[in-house]
Coordinates of C-alpha atoms in Angstrom, one line a residue:
M923 CA -86.9 37.4 -1.8
M924 CA -85.0 40.9 -2.3
N925 CA -82.8 40.3 0.7
R926 CA -82.2 36.7 0.0
S927 CA -81.5 37.1 -3.7
L928 CA -78.9 39.9 -2.8
L929 CA -76.9 37.4 -0.3
L930 CA -77.2 34.3 -2.6
I931 CA -75.7 36.4 -5.7
S932 CA -73.2 37.8 -3.4
T933 CA -72.4 34.4 -1.6
L934 CA -72.5 31.9 -4.3
L935 CA -71.7 34.5 -7.7
M936 CA -70.1 37.3 -6.7
A937 CA -72.0 39.7 -8.2
P938 CA -72.4 42.9 -8.5
A939 CA -74.4 44.5 -5.6
M940 CA -75.8 47.1 -7.4
G941 CA -78.7 46.6 -9.3
L942 CA -79.8 43.4 -7.9
A943 CA -82.8 43.9 -6.1
E944 CA -86.0 42.9 -7.7
E945 CA -89.6 43.2 -6.8
A946 CA -91.3 40.9 -4.0
G947 CA -93.4 38.1 -5.0
E948 CA -93.4 34.6 -6.0
W949 CA -90.5 33.0 -7.5
M950 CA -90.3 33.3 -11.1
G951 CA -88.1 30.0 -11.9
P952 CA -84.1 30.5 -12.8
E953 CA -82.6 33.1 -13.8
Q954 CA -79.7 33.2 -16.6
P955 CA -76.2 34.8 -15.3
A956 CA -73.0 35.3 -17.2
P957 CA -70.0 32.4 -16.5
R958 CA -67.8 34.4 -14.0
L959 CA -63.9 33.5 -13.6
S960 CA -61.8 35.0 -11.1
L961 CA -58.0 35.0 -10.1
S962 CA -56.6 35.6 -6.3
Y963 CA -52.8 35.9 -5.2
G964 CA -52.3 35.2 -1.6
Q965 CA -49.2 35.5 0.6
D966 CA -48.5 35.5 4.4
E967 CA -45.3 36.4 6.5
D968 CA -43.9 33.4 6.6
D969 CA -43.3 33.8 2.8
Y970 CA -46.3 31.3 1.9
R971 CA -48.1 32.1 -1.5
V972 CA -50.6 31.0 -3.4
G973 CA -52.6 31.8 -6.7
S974 CA -55.9 30.6 -7.7
V975 CA -58.1 29.9 -10.3
N976 CA -62.4 29.8 -9.9
A977 CA -64.9 29.2 -12.6
N978 CA -68.3 29.4 -12.1
L979 CA -70.4 28.2 -14.9
P980 CA -74.5 28.2 -15.6
L981 CA -76.3 25.5 -16.8
Q982 CA -79.6 25.8 -18.7
D983 CA -81.6 24.7 -15.9
G984 CA -80.4 27.1 -13.4
S985 CA -77.6 25.1 -11.2
R986 CA -73.9 25.7 -11.7
A987 CA -70.8 24.2 -12.2
H988 CA -67.9 25.0 -9.9
F989 CA -63.9 24.3 -10.5
T990 CA -61.2 25.7 -8.5
F991 CA -57.1 25.4 -9.3
E992 CA -55.3 26.5 -6.9
R993 CA -51.2 26.0 -6.4
G994 CA -48.9 27.5 -3.5
R995 CA -45.5 27.2 -1.9
L996 CA -44.3 26.9 1.6
A997 CA -41.6 28.9 2.7
D998 CA -39.2 26.3 2.2
D999 CA -40.4 25.6 -1.4
T1000 CA -42.6 22.8 -0.9
A1001 CA -45.6 22.7 -3.6
T1002 CA -48.8 22.6 -2.2
G1003 CA -52.3 22.1 -4.1
Y1004 CA -55.7 21.9 -4.3
L1005 CA -58.4 21.1 -6.8
S1006 CA -62.2 20.8 -6.9
A1007 CA -64.8 20.4 -9.5
G1008 CA -68.4 20.7 -8.4
L1009 CA -72.0 21.2 -9.2
S1010 CA -75.3 22.9 -7.6
S1011 CA -78.5 23.3 -7.9
D1012 CA -80.1 27.1 -8.4
P1013 CA -79.1 28.9 -5.5
L1014 CA -82.3 31.4 -6.1
A1015 CA -84.7 28.2 -5.1
D1016 CA -86.0 27.7 -2.1
S1017 CA -83.6 24.4 -1.2
V1018 CA -80.1 24.4 -2.5
V1019 CA -77.6 21.3 -3.2
R1020 CA -74.2 21.3 -3.9
I1021 CA -71.5 18.6 -4.2
D1022 CA -67.9 18.6 -4.9
G1023 CA -65.1 16.5 -5.3
I1024 CA -61.5 17.7 -3.6
V1025 CA -58.3 16.9 -4.1
R1026 CA -55.7 18.8 -2.1
G1027 CA -51.7 18.1 -0.7
T1028 CA -48.5 19.0 0.1
R1029 CA -45.9 17.1 -2.4
D1030 CA -44.6 14.5 -0.9
V1031 CA -46.0 14.7 2.9
S1032 CA -49.7 14.8 2.4
R1033 CA -53.0 14.2 0.2
F1034 CA -56.3 13.9 1.1
Y1035 CA -59.6 13.1 -1.6
E1036 CA -62.6 14.2 -0.2
L1037 CA -66.3 14.4 -1.6
K1038 CA -68.2 17.4 0.1
L1039 CA -72.4 17.4 0.5
E1040 CA -74.4 20.9 1.2
G1041 CA -77.8 21.6 1.7
T1042 CA -79.2 25.1 2.5
R1043 CA -82.9 26.0 3.2
Y1044 CA -83.9 29.3 2.5
F1045 CA -86.8 31.1 4.3
E1046 CA -87.7 34.5 4.4
R1047 CA -84.8 36.1 6.9
W1048 CA -83.2 32.9 7.9
D1049 CA -81.5 30.0 6.7
F1050 CA -80.4 26.9 8.0
G1051 CA -77.7 24.4 6.3
F1052 CA -76.1 20.8 6.5
Q1053 CA -72.9 19.4 5.3
G1054 CA -71.4 16.1 5.1
R1055 CA -67.8 15.4 4.0
G1056 CA -65.2 12.2 3.6
G1057 CA -62.3 11.0 2.3
V1058 CA -59.8 9.2 2.4
V1059 CA -56.1 10.7 3.5
R1060 CA -52.3 9.5 3.4
I1061 CA -49.6 11.5 5.2
E1062 CA -46.1 10.4 5.0
D1063 CA -44.1 12.3 7.8
H1064 CA -40.9 10.4 7.3
G1065 CA -39.0 13.7 7.0
L1066 CA -40.5 15.6 9.8
A1067 CA -39.6 12.6 12.0
S1068 CA -36.4 12.2 10.6
D1069 CA -35.9 15.8 11.6
N1070 CA -36.9 15.0 15.3
G1071 CA -34.5 11.8 15.8
G1072 CA -37.8 9.7 14.8
S1073 CA -38.7 6.9 12.6
D1074 CA -40.0 7.0 9.5
S1075 CA -44.0 6.1 9.3
D1076 CA -46.5 6.3 6.6
H1077 CA -50.7 7.0 8.0
R1078 CA -53.5 6.1 5.6
G1079 CA -56.6 6.6 7.0
L1080 CA -60.4 7.8 7.0
R1081 CA -61.9 11.4 7.4
G1082 CA -65.1 12.2 7.8
G1083 CA -67.0 15.6 8.8
I1084 CA -70.3 16.7 9.8
G1085 CA -71.6 20.0 10.9
P1086 CA -74.7 22.8 10.7
R1087 CA -74.5 26.3 9.3
L1088 CA -77.3 29.2 10.5
G1089 CA -77.9 32.5 8.5
Y1090 CA -80.1 35.6 9.2
Q1091 CA -80.7 38.3 7.0
N1092 CA -82.0 41.8 8.1
G1093 CA -81.7 44.5 5.5
P1094 CA -78.2 44.7 4.5
L1095 CA -76.7 42.8 7.3
Y1096 CA -76.5 39.1 7.4
L1097 CA -75.0 37.4 10.1
S1098 CA -73.8 33.6 10.2
L1099 CA -72.9 30.8 12.4
S1100 CA -71.1 27.3 11.4
A1101 CA -69.5 24.4 12.8
T1102 CA -68.0 20.8 11.7
E1103 CA -66.6 18.0 14.0
Y1104 CA -64.6 15.6 12.3
F1105 CA -63.8 12.0 13.0
Y1106 CA -60.8 9.9 12.0
R1107 CA -60.0 6.7 11.3
W1108 CA -56.3 5.5 10.9
E1109 CA -54.7 2.0 10.0
D1110 CA -51.4 2.3 11.6
G1111 CA -51.9 4.5 14.6
D1112 CA -52.4 8.0 14.5
P1113 CA -50.4 10.6 13.7
E1114 CA -49.3 13.4 15.7
S1115 CA -50.4 17.1 14.8
D1116 CA -47.6 19.8 16.3
G1117 CA -48.9 22.5 14.0
S1118 CA -46.3 21.8 11.2
P1119 CA -47.5 23.3 7.8
L1120 CA -46.3 19.8 6.4
F1121 CA -49.8 18.1 7.9
A1122 CA -51.9 20.8 5.9
N1123 CA -52.3 22.1 2.5
A1124 CA -51.0 25.4 3.6
P1125 CA -50.8 27.3 7.0
G1126 CA -53.6 29.2 8.4
P1127 CA -57.4 29.1 9.0
L1128 CA -60.3 27.4 6.3
G1129 CA -60.8 29.2 3.1
R1130 CA -64.0 30.5 1.4
T1131 CA -66.0 31.0 4.5
G1132 CA -67.1 34.7 3.4
S1133 CA -69.4 35.8 1.2
G1134 CA -68.3 37.7 -2.0
A1135 CA -64.6 38.5 -2.6
G1136 CA -63.1 39.0 0.8
A1137 CA -62.9 36.9 3.8
S1138 CA -60.6 34.0 2.9
Q1139 CA -62.5 33.7 -0.2
G1140 CA -60.3 31.4 -2.2
A1141 CA -57.2 30.1 -0.5
Q1142 CA -58.0 26.4 0.2
R1143 CA -56.2 26.0 4.0
S1144 CA -58.1 23.4 5.7
P1145 CA -55.4 21.2 7.7
I1146 CA -55.6 17.9 7.3
L1147 CA -55.5 17.0 11.0
T1148 CA -58.8 19.3 12.2
E1149 CA -61.0 17.8 14.8
R1150 CA -63.4 20.7 15.2
E1151 CA -63.9 24.0 13.8
G1152 CA -66.6 26.9 14.4
T1153 CA -66.6 30.3 12.6
A1154 CA -68.8 33.4 13.2
M1155 CA -69.1 35.9 10.2
A1156 CA -70.9 39.7 9.7
T1157 CA -71.5 41.0 6.6
L1158 CA -72.8 44.5 5.7
F1159 CA -74.1 45.3 1.7
A1160 CA -73.6 48.7 1.3
G1161 CA -74.2 50.3 -2.2
P1162 CA -71.5 48.1 -4.2
M1163 CA -69.3 47.4 -1.2
D1164 CA -69.8 44.6 0.8
W1165 CA -67.4 44.3 4.4
Q1166 CA -66.8 41.2 6.3
L1167 CA -66.0 40.7 9.7
G1168 CA -65.4 37.3 11.0
F1169 CA -64.1 35.2 13.8
Q1170 CA -62.5 31.5 13.5
R1171 CA -61.3 28.8 15.6
T1172 CA -59.7 25.6 14.6
V1173 CA -59.1 22.9 17.3
A1174 CA -56.4 20.0 15.7
T1175 CA -56.4 16.6 16.9
D1176 CA -53.9 17.3 19.6
S1177 CA -56.2 19.9 21.0
E1178 CA -54.0 23.1 20.0
K1179 CA -56.1 25.3 19.0
Q1180 CA -55.8 28.3 16.3
D1181 CA -58.0 31.8 16.6
W1182 CA -58.6 34.2 13.7
I1183 CA -60.0 37.4 12.7
L1184 CA -61.0 37.6 9.4
L1185 CA -61.7 41.2 7.3
G1186 CA -62.8 41.1 4.0
T1187 CA -64.0 44.0 1.4
S1188 CA -65.1 44.3 -2.1
F1189 CA -66.2 46.2 -4.7
N1190 CA -68.8 45.4 -7.3
S1191 CA -68.7 47.7 -10.7
R1192 CA -72.3 47.5 -12.8
A1193 CA -71.0 45.5 -15.4
G1194 CA -70.6 42.5 -13.2
H1195 CA -66.7 42.6 -12.3
W1196 CA -65.3 42.9 -8.5
I1197 CA -62.3 43.0 -6.7
G1198 CA -61.9 42.1 -3.2
L1199 CA -59.5 41.8 -0.4
N1200 CA -59.4 39.5 2.9
V1201 CA -56.9 39.4 5.7
D1202 CA -56.4 37.0 8.2
V1203 CA -55.0 38.2 11.5
P1204 CA -54.2 35.3 13.9
T1205 CA -54.8 36.1 17.8
E1206 CA -51.2 34.3 18.6
D1207 CA -48.4 36.0 17.6
E1208 CA -46.4 33.2 16.4
D1209 CA -48.8 32.4 13.9
P1210 CA -48.3 34.5 10.2
V1211 CA -50.9 36.9 8.9
F1212 CA -52.0 36.3 5.4
G1213 CA -53.6 38.5 2.8
Q1214 CA -55.2 38.4 -0.2
I1215 CA -56.5 39.8 -3.5
T1216 CA -59.1 38.3 -5.7
L1217 CA -60.1 39.8 -9.2
G1218 CA -63.1 38.6 -11.3
I1219 CA -65.1 39.2 -14.3
A1220 CA -68.6 38.1 -15.9
L1221 CA -67.9 37.2 -19.3

């Protein structure tokens, strides 16, 4: 119970790593944590910058309400946005379920409306999870098509995704593997995925893959035309610090691959406040390095 509680509090609530240990035994019911608020700012080498606000509100039955709002701008001043709201069951129970409604897009180019459902089952050292997600996507690539000498086009369709997750806790070390496969059904032909940020909420790998306040915690940079993705992450809890190292690969619908090394760390105070830093490093020189800092408080 101690290992699982440490992992879950750090992952879902970003609580202080010190003072979280509890005596082993039967689950005694939902905890009563404080509401938590975090602010993040990130920027990459191509002058993409993004700010976000995240709130986590405990409810009386041990469940949680989650809210995230994010605005970003590309180097050409194109605005990007991300909004999510959801509910999750008590994260200290043996089984946890979470549902989120998500809206994201790039101004005048892409819009995506998604419903995401996640379930996780915890055992003594292992945890097994599964996610299903789906929504409506719209891409207006007339600007890009005109630049390339092509004709205007407007693509509408449906996108769904499914994938498993596996985690293992051994003392202060937590390891996880996750993968997602996406499926598309377009009304009027398949759009081209040429790596342009116009088809994404912002360039870069998927956000929120790590635990704590580092390792891509915050920037919701999931490209709309992703075909599959996989992430491996290791987290080490060391007193008030946690350290993260991960690897992520995304494959677009045109088979173009992007590989990223995910680095993160956070410091957690006894009062429940924290500061985190993550850096996402591409393996290809033409892709930009992204860095982000997160400040959080317990209210």
